[in-house]
CSV table of C-alpha atoms in Angstrom, one decimal:
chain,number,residue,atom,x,y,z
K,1,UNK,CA,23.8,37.2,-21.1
K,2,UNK,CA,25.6,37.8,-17.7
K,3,UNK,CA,29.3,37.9,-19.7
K,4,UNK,CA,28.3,41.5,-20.8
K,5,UNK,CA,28.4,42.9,-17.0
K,6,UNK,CA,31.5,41.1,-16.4
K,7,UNK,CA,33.2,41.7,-19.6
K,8,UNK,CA,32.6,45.4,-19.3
K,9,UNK,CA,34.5,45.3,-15.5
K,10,UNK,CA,37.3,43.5,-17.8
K,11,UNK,CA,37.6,45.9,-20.2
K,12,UNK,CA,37.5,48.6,-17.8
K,13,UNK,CA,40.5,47.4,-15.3
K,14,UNK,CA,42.5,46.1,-18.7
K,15,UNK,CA,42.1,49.5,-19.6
K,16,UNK,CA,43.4,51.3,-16.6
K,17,UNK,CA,46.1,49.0,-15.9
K,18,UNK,CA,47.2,48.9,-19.0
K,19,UNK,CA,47.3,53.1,-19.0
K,20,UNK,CA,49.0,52.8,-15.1
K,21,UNK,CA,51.4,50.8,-17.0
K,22,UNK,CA,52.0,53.0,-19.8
K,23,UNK,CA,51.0,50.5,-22.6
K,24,UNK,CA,47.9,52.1,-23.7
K,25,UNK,CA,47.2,51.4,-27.1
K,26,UNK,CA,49.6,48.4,-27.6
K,27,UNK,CA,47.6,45.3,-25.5
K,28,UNK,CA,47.6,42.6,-27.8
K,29,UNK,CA,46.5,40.1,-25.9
K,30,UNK,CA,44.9,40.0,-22.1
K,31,UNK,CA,45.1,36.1,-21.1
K,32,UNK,CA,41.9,35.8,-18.8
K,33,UNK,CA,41.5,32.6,-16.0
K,34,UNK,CA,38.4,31.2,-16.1
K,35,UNK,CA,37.7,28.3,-13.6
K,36,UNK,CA,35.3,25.5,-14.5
K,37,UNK,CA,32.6,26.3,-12.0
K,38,UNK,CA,32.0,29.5,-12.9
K,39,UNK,CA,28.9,29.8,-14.8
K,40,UNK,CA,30.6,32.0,-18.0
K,41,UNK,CA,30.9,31.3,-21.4
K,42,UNK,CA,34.8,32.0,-23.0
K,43,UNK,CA,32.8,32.3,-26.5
K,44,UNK,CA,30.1,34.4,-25.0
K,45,UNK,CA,33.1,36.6,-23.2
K,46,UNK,CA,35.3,36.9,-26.6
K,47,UNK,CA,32.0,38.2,-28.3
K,48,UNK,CA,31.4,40.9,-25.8
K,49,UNK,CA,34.9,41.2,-25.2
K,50,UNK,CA,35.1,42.0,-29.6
K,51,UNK,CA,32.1,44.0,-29.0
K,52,UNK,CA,32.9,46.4,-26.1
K,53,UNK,CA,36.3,47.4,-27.3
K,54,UNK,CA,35.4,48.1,-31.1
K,55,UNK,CA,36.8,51.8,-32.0
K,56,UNK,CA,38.9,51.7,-28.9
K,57,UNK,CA,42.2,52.3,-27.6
K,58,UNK,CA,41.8,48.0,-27.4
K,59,UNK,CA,40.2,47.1,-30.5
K,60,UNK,CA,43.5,45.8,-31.2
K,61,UNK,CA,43.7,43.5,-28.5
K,62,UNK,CA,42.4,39.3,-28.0
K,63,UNK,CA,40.7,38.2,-25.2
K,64,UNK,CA,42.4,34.6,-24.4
K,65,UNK,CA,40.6,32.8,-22.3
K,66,UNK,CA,41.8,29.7,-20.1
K,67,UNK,CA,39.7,27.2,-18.3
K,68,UNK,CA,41.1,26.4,-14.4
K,69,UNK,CA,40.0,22.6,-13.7
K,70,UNK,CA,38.2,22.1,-10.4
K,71,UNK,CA,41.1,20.9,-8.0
K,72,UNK,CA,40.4,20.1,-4.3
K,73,UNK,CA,41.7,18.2,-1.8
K,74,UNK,CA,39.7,15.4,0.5
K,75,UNK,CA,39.4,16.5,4.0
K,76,UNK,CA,38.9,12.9,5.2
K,77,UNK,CA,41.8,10.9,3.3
K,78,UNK,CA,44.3,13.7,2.3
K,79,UNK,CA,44.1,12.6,-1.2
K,80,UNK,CA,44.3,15.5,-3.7
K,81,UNK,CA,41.8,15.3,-6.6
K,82,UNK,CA,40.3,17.4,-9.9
K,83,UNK,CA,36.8,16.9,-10.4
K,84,UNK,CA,36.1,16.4,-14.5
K,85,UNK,CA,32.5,16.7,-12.8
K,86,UNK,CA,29.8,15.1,-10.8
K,87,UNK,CA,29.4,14.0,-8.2
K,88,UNK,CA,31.5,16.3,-5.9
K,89,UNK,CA,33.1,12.8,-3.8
K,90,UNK,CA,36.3,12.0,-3.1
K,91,UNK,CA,37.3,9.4,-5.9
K,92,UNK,CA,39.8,7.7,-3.7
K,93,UNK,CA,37.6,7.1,-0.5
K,94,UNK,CA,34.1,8.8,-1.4
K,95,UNK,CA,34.1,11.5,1.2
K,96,UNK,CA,32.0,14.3,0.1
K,97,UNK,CA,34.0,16.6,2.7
K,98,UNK,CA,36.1,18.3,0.3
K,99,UNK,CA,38.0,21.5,0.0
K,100,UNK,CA,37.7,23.0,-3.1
K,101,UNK,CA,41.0,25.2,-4.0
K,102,UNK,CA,40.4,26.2,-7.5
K,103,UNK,CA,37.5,26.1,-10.5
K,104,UNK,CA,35.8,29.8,-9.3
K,105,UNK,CA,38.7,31.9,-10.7
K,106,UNK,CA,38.0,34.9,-12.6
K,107,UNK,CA,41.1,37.0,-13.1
K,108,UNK,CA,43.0,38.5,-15.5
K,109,UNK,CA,46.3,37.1,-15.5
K,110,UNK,CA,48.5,39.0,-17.6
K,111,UNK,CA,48.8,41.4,-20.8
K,112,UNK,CA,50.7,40.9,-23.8
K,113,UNK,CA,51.4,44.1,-25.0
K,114,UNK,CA,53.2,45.2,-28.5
K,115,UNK,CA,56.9,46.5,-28.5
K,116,UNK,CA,56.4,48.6,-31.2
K,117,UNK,CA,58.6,51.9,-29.4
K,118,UNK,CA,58.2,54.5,-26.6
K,119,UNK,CA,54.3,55.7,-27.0
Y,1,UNK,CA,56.2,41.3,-23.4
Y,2,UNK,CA,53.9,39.9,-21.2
Y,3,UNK,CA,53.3,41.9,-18.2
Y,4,UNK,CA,51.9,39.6,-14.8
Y,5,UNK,CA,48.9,41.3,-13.5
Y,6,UNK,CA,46.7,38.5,-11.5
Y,7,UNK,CA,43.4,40.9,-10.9
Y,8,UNK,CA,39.9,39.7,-9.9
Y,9,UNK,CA,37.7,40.6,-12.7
Y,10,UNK,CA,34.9,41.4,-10.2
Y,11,UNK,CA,37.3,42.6,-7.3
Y,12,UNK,CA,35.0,46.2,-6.8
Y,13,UNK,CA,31.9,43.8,-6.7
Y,14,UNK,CA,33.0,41.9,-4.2
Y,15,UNK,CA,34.6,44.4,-2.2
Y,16,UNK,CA,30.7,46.1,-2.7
Y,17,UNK,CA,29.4,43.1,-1.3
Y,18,UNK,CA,31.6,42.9,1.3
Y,19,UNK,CA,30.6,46.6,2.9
Y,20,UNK,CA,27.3,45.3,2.6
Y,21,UNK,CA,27.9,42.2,4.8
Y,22,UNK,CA,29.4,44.4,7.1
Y,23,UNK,CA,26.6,47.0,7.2
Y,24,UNK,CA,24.3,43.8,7.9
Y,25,UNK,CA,26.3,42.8,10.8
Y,26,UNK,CA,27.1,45.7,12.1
Y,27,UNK,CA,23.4,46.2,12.7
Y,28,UNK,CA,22.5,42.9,13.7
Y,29,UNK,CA,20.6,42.0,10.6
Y,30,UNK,CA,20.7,37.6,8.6
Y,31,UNK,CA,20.3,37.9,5.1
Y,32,UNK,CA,19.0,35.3,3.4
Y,33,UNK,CA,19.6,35.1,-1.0
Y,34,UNK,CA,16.9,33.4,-2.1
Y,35,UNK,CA,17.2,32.0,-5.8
Y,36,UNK,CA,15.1,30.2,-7.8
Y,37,UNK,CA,13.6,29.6,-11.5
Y,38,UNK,CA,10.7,32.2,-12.3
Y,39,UNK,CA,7.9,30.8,-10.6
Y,40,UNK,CA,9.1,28.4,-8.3
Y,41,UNK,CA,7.6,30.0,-5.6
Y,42,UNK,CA,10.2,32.7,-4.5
Y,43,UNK,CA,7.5,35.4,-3.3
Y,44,UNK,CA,5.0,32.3,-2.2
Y,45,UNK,CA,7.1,31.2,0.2
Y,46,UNK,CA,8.0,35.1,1.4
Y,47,UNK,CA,4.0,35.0,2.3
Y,48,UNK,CA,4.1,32.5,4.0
Y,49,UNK,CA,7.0,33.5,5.9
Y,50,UNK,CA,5.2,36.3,7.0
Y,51,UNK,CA,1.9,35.0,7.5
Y,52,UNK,CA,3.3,32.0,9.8
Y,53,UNK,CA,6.2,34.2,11.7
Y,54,UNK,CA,5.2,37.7,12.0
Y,55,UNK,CA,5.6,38.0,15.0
Y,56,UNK,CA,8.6,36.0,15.7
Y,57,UNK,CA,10.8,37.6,12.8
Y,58,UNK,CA,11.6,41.3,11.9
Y,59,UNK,CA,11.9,41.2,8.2
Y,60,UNK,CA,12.6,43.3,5.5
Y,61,UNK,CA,12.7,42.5,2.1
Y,62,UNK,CA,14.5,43.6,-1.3
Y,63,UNK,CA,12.4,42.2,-4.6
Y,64,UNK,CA,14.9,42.0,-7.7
Y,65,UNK,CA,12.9,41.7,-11.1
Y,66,UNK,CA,14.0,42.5,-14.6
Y,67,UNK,CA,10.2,45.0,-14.5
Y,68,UNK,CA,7.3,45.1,-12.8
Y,69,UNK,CA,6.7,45.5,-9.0
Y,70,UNK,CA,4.0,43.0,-9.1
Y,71,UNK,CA,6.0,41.2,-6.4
Y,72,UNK,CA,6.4,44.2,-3.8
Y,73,UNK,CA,3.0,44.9,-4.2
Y,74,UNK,CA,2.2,40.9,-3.6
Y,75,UNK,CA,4.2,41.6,0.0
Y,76,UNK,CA,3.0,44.8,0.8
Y,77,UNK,CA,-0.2,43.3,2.8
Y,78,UNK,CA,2.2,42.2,5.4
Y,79,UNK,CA,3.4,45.1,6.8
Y,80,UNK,CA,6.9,44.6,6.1
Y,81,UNK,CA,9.4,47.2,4.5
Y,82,UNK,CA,10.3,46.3,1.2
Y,83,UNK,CA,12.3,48.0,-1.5
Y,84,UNK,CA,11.5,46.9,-5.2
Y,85,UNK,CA,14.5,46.9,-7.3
Y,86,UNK,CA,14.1,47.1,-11.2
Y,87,UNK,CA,17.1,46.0,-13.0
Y,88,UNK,CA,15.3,47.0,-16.2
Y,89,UNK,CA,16.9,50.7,-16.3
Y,90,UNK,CA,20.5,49.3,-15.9
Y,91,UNK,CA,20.3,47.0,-18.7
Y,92,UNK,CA,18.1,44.4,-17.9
Y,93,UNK,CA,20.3,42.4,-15.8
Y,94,UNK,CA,19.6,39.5,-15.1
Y,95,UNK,CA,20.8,39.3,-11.1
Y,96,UNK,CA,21.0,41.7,-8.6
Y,97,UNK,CA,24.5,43.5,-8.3
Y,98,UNK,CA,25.6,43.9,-4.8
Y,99,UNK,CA,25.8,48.2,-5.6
Y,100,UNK,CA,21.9,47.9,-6.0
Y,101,UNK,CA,21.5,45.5,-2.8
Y,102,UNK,CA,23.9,48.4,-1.1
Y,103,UNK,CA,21.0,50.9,-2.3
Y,104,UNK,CA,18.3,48.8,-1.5
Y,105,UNK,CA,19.8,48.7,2.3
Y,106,UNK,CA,20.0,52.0,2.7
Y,107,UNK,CA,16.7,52.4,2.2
Y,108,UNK,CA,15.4,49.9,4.8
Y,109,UNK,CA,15.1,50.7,8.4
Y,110,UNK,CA,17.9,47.9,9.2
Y,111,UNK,CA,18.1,49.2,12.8
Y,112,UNK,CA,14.4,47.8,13.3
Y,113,UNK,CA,15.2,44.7,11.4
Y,114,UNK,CA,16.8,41.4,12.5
Y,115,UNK,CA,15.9,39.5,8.9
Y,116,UNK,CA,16.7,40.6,5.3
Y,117,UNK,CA,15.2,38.9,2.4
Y,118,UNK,CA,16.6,39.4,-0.7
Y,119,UNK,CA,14.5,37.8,-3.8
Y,120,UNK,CA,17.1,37.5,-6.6
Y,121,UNK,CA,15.5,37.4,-9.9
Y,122,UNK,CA,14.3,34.8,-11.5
Y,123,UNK,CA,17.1,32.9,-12.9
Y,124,UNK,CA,19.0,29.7,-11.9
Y,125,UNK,CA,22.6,30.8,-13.2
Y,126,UNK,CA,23.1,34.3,-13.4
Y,127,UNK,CA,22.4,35.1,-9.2
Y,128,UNK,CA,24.3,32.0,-8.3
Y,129,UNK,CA,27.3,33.9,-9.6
Y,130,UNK,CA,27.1,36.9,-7.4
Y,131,UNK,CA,27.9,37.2,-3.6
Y,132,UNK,CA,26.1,40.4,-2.6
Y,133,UNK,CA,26.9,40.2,0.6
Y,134,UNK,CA,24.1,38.2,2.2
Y,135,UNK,CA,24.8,35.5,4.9
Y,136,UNK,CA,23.6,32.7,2.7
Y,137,UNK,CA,21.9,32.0,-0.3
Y,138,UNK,CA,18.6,29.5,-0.4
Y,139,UNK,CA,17.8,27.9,-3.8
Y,140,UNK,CA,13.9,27.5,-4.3
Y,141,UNK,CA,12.9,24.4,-6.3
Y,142,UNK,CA,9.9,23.7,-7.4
Y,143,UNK,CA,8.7,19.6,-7.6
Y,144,UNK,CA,7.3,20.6,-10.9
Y,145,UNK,CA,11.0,21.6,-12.4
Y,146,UNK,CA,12.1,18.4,-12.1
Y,147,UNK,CA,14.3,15.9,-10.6
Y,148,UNK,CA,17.4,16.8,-13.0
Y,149,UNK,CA,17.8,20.1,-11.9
Y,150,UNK,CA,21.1,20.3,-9.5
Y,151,UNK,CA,22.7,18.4,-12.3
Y,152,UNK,CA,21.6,21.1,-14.7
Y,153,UNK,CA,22.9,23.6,-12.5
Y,154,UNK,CA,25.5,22.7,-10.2
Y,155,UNK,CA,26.6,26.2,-9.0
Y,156,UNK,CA,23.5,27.7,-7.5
Y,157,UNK,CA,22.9,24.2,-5.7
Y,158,UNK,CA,26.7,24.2,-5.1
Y,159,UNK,CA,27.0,28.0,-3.4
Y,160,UNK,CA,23.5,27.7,-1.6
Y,161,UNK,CA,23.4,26.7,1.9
Y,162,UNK,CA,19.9,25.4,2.1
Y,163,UNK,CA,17.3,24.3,-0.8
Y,164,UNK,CA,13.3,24.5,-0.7
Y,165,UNK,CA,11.6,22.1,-2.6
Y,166,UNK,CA,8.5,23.7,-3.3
Y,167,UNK,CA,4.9,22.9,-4.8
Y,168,UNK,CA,5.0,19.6,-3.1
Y,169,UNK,CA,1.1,19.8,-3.0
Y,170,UNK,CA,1.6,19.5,-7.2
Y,171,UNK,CA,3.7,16.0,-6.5
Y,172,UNK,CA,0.3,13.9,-7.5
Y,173,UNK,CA,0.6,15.5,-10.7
Y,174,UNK,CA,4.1,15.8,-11.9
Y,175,UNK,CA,6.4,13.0,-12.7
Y,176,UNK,CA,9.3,14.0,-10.8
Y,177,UNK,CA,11.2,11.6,-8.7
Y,178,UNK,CA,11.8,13.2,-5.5
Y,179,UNK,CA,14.0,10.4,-3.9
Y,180,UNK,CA,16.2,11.3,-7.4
Y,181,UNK,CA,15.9,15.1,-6.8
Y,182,UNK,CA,17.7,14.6,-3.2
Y,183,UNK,CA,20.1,12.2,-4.4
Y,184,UNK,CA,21.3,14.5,-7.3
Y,185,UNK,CA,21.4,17.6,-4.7
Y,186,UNK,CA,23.8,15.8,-2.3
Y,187,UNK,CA,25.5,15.1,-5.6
Y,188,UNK,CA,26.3,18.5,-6.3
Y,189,UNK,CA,26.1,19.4,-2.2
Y,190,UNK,CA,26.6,17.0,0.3
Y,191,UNK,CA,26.1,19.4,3.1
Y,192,UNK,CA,22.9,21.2,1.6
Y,193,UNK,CA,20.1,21.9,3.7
Y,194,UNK,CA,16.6,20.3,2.3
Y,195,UNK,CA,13.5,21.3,3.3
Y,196,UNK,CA,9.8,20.5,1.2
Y,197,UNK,CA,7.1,22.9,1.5
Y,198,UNK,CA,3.9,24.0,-0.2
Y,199,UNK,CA,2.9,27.4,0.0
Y,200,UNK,CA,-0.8,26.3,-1.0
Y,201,UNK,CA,-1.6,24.1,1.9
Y,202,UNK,CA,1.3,25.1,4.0
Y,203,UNK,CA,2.7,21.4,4.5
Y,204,UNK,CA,6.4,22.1,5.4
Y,205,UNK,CA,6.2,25.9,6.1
Y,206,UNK,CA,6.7,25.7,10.0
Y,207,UNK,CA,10.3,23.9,9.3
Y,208,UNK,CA,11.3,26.3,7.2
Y,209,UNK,CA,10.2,29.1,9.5
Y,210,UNK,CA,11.9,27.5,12.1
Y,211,UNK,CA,14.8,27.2,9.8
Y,212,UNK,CA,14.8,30.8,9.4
Y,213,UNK,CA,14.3,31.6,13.2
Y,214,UNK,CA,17.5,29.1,13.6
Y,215,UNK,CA,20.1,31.4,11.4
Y,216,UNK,CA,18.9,34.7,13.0
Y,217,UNK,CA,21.6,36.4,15.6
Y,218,UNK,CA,21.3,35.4,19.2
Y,219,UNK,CA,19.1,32.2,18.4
Y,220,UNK,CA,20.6,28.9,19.7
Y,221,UNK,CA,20.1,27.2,16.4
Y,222,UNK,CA,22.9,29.0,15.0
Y,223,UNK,CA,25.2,26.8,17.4
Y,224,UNK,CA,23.9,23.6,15.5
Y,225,UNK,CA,25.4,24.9,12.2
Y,226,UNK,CA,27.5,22.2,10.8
Y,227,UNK,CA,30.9,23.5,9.9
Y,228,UNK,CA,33.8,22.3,7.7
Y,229,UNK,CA,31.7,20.8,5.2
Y,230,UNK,CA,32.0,21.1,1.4
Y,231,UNK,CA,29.0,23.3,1.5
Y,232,UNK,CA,31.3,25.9,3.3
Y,233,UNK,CA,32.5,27.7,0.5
Y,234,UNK,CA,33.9,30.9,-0.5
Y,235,UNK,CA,32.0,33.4,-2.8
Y,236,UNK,CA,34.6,33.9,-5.3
């Protein structure tokens, strides 16, 4: 149930940058990152996503969600790695000192808006 | 058209959470975000903070619950400032948002404080998602949740700096494997912190309140902190 919290943020900022913009009313699609870690369900976001932006200025407009793996790199061997899950080791030399560069992502990445004319 | 816009869907959360962090430091002030099932043992283990350190400590705490105030009123024997936050009349939330925690400060007397506890409500997913701006988060695990748990979910485990296992005084009664527990928390966090404690007898409780003592500003302990391990991580 945490989604509808974040889901309303997204709707909100889609919102605003799509009027700073000036493509309110055409967003089609708003392509979202989601990394792996993060705790939120992409079906569980496109519901509340259908949900929050019924009768709106958006109720045009597709929430596309895409998963970011969970990439690091080892801090003992150098080797680069992307963890498909646990245990959070180093595959090539079993280090568990990792730094993690990606998998808590939660951005919106870009907005495919309609070219259907000047508003 | 596709228009590039690369936004952090909680960027005014975190930059909440952030003021926050800076209030706390600003004013000398460790907070602790403690997490944990309902019933684990969350508000246990805050007695027996108290009982153990009183005088050693100057806490405050902030109780998160969907309802009730049961657990403020649980505290309120100690002495210690506490604000109750109900995320009932926001919607029921299900974690505390850092705007509330930045209310809740406000209302303590941070300036007579060197400790904030923050009990996050009862949950083990939805808190482990939001920074609020504390200096670390503690899970709280109780034996009788079971071994499988850090598996289960990886996240809290993975953004918590320490874990409690708690109810060790039930261990004669559960099946839970313990050596299994600790091998499937450095699983998920090498670096984590462990520490077992039972609130009932008090087996365990002077570690952690030494633990405690250790984060605080000024205390030598904090020199010991290992650094540059995975459990250094960021909050996003």
């Amino acid at each position: 149930m945490h989604e509808l919290p974040v889901v309303e943020s997204l709707v909100q900022q889609v919102r605003a940058e799509a009027k700073r913009l000036g493509v309110a009313g055409k967003v089609a699609v708003v392509h979202l990152k989601l990394g792996a870690l993060t705790t939120f369900v992409p079906a569980a976001m496109t519901f509340y996503f259908k949900a929050l932006t019924k009768g709106t200025d958006l109720e045009s407009a597709r929430l596309e969600v895409e998963e970011v793996p969970v990439v690091g790199a080892c801090r003992s061997c150098g080797a680069a790695l992307t963890l498909e899950g646990l245990p959070f080791v180093c595959a090539a030399c079993g280090s568990p000192d990792l730094e993690m560069k990606s998998g808590r992502e939660l951005v919106i990445e870009s907005l495919e808006v309609r070219d259907d004319g000047p508003e | 058209m596709e228009i590039k816009i690369v936004k952090k869907v909680l960027e005014a959360h975190e930059k909440l959470a952030e003021e926050n962090q800076r209030l706390l430091a600003a004013k000398g002030v460790y907070a602790f975000n403690l997490i944990g099932s309902p019933g684990s043992g969350k508000t246990a283990l805050l007695e027996r903070t108290f009982e153990a350190a009183a005088a050693d400590i100057k806490p405050g705490v902030v109780e998160g619950d969907i309802a009730t105030t049961a657990d403020a009123e649980r505290l309120q024997r100690f002495g210690v400032p506490i604000v109750q936050i109900n995320t009932g009349p926001f919607g029921g939330d299900c974690h505390l948002p850092p705007n509330l925690i930045r209310a809740a400060l406000a209302e303590l007397p941070l300036d007579d404080l060197n400790v904030v506890f923050v009990e996050n409500v009862g949950n083990l997913v939805c808190p482990a998602e939001f920074y609020v701006g504390e200096n670390e988060k503690v899970v709280v695990l109780s034996v009788a949740e079971g071994e499988d748990k850090p598996l289960k979910y990886p996240l809290a485990f993975r953004e918590a700096k320490a874990v409690v296992i708690s109810k060790t005084d039930l261990l004669p009664h559960v099946d839970v494997d313990v050596a299994a527990l600790k091998k499937n928390l450095a699983a998920v966090n090498p670096g984590l912190i462990v520490l077992e404690v039972s609130a009932k007898t008090g087996d365990g409780v002077g570690a952690w309140v030494d633990y405690v003592k250790g984060r605080l500003p000024g205390s030598q302990g904090r020199d010991r902190e290992r650094t540059g391990e995975a459990a250094t991580h960021n909050h996003r």
